[in-house]
Tab-separated table of C-alpha atoms in Angstrom:
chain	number	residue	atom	x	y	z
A	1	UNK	CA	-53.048	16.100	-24.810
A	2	UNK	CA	-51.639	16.671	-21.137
A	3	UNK	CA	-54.461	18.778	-20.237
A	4	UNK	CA	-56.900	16.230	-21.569
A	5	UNK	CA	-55.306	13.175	-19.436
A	6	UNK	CA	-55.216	15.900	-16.321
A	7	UNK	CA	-59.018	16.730	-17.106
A	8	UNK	CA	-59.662	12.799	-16.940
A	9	UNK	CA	-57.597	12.417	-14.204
A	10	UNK	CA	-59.240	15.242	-12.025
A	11	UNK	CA	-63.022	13.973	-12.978
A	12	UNK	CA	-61.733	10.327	-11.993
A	13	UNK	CA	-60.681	11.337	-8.716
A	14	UNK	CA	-63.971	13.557	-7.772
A	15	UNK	CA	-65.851	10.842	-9.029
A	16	UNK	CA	-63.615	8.507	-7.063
A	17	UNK	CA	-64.140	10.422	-3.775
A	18	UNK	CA	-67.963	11.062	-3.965
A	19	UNK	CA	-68.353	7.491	-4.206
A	20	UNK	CA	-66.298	6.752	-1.182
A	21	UNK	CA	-68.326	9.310	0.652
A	22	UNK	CA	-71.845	8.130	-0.302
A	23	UNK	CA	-70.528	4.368	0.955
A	24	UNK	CA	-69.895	6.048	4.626
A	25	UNK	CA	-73.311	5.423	6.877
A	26	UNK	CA	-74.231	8.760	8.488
A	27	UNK	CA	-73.163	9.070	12.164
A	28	UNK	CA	-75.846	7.516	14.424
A	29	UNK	CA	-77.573	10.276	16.571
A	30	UNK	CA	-80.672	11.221	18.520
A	31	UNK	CA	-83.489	13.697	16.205
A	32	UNK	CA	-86.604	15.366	18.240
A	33	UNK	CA	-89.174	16.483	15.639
A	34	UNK	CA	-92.483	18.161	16.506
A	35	UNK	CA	-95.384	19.422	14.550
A	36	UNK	CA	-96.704	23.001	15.734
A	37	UNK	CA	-93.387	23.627	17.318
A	38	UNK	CA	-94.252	26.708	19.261
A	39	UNK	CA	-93.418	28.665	22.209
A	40	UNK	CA	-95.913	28.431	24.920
A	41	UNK	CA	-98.147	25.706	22.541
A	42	UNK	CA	-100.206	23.681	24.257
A	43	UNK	CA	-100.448	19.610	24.462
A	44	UNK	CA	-97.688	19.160	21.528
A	45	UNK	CA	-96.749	15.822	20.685
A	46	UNK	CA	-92.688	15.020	20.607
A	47	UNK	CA	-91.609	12.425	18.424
A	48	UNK	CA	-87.940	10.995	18.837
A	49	UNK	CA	-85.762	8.985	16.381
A	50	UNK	CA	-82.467	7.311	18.238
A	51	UNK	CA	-80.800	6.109	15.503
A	52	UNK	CA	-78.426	2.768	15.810
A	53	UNK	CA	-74.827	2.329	15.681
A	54	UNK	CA	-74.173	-1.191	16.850
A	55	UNK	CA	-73.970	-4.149	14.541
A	56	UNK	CA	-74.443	-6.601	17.545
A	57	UNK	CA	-76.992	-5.126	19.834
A	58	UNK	CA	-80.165	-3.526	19.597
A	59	UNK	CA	-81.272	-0.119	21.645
A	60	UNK	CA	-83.263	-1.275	24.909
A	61	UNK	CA	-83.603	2.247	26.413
A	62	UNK	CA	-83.699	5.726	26.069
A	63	UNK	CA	-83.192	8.433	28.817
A	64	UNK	CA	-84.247	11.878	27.909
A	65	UNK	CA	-83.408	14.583	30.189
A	66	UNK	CA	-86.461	17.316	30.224
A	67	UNK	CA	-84.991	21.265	29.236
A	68	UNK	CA	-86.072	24.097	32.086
A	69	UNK	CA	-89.467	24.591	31.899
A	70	UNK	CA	-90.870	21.003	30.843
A	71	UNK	CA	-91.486	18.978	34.407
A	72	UNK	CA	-91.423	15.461	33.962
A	73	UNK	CA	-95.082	15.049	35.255
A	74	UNK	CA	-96.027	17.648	31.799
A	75	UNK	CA	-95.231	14.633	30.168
A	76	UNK	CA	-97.116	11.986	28.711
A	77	UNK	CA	-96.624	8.601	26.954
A	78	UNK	CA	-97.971	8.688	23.222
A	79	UNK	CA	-96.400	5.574	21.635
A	80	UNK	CA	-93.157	3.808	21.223
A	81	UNK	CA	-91.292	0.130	20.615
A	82	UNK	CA	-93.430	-2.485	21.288
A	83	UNK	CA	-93.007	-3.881	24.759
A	84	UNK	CA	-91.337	-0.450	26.303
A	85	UNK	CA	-92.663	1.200	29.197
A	86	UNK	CA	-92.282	4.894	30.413
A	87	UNK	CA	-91.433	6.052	33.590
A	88	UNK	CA	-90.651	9.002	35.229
A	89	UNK	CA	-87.739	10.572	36.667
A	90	UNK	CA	-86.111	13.168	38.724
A	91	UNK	CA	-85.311	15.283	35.569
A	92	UNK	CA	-86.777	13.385	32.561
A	93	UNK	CA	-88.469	10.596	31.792
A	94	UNK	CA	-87.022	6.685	30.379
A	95	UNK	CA	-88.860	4.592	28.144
A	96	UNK	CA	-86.979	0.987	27.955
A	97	UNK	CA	-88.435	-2.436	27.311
A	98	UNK	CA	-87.278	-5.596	25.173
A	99	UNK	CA	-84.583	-4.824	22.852
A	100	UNK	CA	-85.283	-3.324	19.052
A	101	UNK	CA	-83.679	-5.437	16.567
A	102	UNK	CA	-79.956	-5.342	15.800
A	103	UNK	CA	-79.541	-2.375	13.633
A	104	UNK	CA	-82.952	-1.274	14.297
A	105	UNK	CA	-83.768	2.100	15.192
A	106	UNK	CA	-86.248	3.030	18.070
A	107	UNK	CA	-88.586	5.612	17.749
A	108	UNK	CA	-90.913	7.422	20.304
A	109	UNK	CA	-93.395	10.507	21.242
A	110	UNK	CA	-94.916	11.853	24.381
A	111	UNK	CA	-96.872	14.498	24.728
A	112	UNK	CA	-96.100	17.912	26.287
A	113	UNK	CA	-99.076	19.746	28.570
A	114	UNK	CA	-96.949	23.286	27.399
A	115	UNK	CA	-93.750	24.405	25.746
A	116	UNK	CA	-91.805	26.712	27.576
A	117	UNK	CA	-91.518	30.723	26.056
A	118	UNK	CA	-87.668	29.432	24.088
A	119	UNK	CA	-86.104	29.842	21.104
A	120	UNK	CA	-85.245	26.055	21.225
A	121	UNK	CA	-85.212	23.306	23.653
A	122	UNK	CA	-82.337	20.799	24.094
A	123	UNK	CA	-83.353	17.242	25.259
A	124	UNK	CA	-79.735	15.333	26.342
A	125	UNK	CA	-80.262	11.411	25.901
A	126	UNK	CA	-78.545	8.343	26.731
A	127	UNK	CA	-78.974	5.457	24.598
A	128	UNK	CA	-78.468	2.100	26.035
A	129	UNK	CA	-77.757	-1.200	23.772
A	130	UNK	CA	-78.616	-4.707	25.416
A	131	UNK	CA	-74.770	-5.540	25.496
A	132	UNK	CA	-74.760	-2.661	28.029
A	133	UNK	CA	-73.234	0.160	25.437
A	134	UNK	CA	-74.396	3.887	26.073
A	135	UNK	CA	-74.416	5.787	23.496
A	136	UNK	CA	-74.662	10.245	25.365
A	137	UNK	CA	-76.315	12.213	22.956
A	138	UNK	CA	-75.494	15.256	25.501
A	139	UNK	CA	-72.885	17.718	24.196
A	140	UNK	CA	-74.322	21.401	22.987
A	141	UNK	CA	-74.152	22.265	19.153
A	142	UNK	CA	-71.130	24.773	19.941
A	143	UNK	CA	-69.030	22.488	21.719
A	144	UNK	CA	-66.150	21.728	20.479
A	145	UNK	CA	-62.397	19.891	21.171
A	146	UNK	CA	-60.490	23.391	21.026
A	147	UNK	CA	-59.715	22.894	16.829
A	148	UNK	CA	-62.881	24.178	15.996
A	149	UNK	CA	-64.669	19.873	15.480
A	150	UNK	CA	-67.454	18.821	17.783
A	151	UNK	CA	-67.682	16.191	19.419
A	152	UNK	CA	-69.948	14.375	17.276
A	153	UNK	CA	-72.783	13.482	20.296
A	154	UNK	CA	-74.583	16.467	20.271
A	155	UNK	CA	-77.925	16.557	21.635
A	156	UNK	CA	-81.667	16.456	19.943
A	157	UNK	CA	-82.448	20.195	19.531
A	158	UNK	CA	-86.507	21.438	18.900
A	159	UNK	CA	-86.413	24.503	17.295
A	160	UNK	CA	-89.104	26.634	18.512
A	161	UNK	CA	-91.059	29.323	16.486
A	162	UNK	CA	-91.946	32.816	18.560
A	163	UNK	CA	-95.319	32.730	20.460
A	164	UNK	CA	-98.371	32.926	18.992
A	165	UNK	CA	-100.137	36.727	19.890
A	166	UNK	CA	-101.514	36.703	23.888
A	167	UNK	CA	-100.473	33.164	24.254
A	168	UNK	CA	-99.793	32.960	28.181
A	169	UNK	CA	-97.976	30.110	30.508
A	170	UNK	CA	-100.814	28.366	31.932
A	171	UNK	CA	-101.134	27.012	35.290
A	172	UNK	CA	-98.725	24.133	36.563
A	173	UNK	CA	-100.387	20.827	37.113
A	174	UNK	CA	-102.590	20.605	39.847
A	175	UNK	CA	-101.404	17.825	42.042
A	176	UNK	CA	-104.245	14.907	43.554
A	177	UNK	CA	-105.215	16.138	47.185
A	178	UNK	CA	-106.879	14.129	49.548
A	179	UNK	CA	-109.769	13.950	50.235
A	180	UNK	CA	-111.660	16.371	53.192
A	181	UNK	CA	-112.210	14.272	56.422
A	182	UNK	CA	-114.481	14.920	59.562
A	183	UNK	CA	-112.308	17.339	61.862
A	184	UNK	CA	-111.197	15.171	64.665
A	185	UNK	CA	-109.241	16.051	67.882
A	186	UNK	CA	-105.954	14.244	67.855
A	187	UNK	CA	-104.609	12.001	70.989
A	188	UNK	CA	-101.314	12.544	72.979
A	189	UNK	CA	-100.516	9.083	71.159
A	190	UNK	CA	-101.256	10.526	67.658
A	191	UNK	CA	-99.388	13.925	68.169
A	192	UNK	CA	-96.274	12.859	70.084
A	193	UNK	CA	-96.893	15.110	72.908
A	194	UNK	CA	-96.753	14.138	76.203
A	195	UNK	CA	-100.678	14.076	78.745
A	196	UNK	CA	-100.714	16.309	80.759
A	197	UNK	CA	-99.690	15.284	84.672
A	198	UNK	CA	-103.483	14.869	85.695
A	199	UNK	CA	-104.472	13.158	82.641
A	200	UNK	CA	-100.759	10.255	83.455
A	201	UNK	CA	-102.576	9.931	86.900
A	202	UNK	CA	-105.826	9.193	85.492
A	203	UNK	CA	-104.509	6.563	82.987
A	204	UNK	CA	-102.390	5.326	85.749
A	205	UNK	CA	-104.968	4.803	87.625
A	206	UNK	CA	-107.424	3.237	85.449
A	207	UNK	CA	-104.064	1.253	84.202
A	208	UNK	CA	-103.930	-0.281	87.397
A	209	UNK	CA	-107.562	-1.099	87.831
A	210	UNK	CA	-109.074	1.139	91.001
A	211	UNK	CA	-110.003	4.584	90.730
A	212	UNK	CA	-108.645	7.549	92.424
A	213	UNK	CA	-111.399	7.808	95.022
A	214	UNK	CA	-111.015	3.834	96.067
A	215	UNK	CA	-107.484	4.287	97.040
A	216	UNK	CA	-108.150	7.581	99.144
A	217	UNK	CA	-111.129	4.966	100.773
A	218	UNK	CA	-108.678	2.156	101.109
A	219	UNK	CA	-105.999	4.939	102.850
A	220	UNK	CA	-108.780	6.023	105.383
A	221	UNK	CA	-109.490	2.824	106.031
A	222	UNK	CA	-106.019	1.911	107.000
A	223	UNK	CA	-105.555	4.910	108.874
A	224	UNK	CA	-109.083	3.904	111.391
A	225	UNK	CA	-107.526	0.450	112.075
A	226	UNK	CA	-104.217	2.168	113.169
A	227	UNK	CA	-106.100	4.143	115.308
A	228	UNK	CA	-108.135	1.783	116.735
A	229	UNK	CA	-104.711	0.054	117.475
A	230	UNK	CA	-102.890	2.267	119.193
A	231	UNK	CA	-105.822	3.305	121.218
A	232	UNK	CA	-106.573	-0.327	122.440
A	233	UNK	CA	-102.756	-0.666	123.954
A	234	UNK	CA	-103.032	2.640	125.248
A	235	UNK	CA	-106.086	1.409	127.292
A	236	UNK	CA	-104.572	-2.132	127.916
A	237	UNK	CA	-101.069	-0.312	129.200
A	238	UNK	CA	-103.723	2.657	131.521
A	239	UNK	CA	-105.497	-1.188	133.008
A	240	UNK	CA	-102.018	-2.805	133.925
A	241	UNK	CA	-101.239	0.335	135.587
């Protein structure tokens, strides 16, 4: 009879405890999910799932932090919350707009131009709430607080299969150049350098009006009336004599 009640009693309480359990919501995090998730694949479309843990605010932005070998300008936008725009950054991309609704969770893809040659690829995200809340989905699967628990904010992971046979990194984005214009000798104004003496005179002197051979006449001239001068006393002072 003792056995029996302990039986009962030990079902009871496993019953008891998977119920509890299957009440708890599943920690809020960040998934990454792709379809022909492959190393060196070309023009592969990320999808993104940031789950909600607020009960008051809903998710306004995501910042995802590109792994080595995706540059944020191998990224395009696919399709996301209404309202949100994307934007590059320095080392990822955001995509942010009018707030999801409270509980709500906000979902996203861009698209890739090539996956680097990995094993997986880790994109860290911050999720901000519109009461200002950031959620850092950043910490690596094997961290941990020193017992052997993590942290509980690890980052989205892509697992990546090997590359396909002769598959090769293809060429980085080719950035917009401007267009050719007509070869054109630069000024002293437009290159910073200073004319040459001969060419300051010349400006000088078109500056100030008169060209170079009008002041040499104007000196002559000068010089002919002072001569004329000083010969007319010298004949006035020979006369007196």
């Amino acid at each position: 009879m003792s056995r029996t009640i302990r039986r009962l009693a030990v079902a009871t309480a496993a019953a008891a405890t998977a119920v509890l359990l299957s009440a708890v919501p599943a920690a809020a995090h960040v998934e990454v999910e792709a379809d022909g998730a492959q190393a060196l694949a070309q023009d592969v479309e990320l999808t993104f799932t940031a789950e909600s843990e607020s009960a008051s605010a809903g998710i306004t932005q995501l910042r995802v932090i590109l792994p080595k070998g995706i540059a944020p300008s191998d990224v395009t936008y696919e399709d996301g919350p209404e309202g949100w725009k994307f934007a590059t950054t320095d080392d990822g991309y955001t995509v942010k707009g009018p707030a999801v609704k409270v509980g709500g969770d906000a979902e996203h893809s861009v698209v890739v131009r090539q996956l680097p040659d990995a094993k997986e690829l880790v994109f860290k995200t911050l999720q901000t709430y519109s009461d200002g809340k950031v959620d850092r989905w950043i910490e690596l699967g094997e961290s941990d607080d020193g017992h052997g628990h993590g942290h509980g904010n690890e980052a989205p992971v892509l697992e990546l299969k090997a590359a396909a046979p002769g598959a090769t990194t293809v060429s980085p984005t080719p950035s917009a150049s401007p267009s050719p214009t007509p070869t054109q000798t630069p000024t002293a104004t437009e290159t910073g350098l200073s004319p040459t003496p001969q060419a300051a005179d010349t400006e000088q002197d078109e500056d100030s009006g008169l060209s170079t051979g009008a002041w040499i006449g104007i000196a002559a001239a000068v010089l002919l009336v002072a001569g004329a001068v000083v010969l007319v006393v010298r004949r006035r002072g020979g006369a007196q004599r």
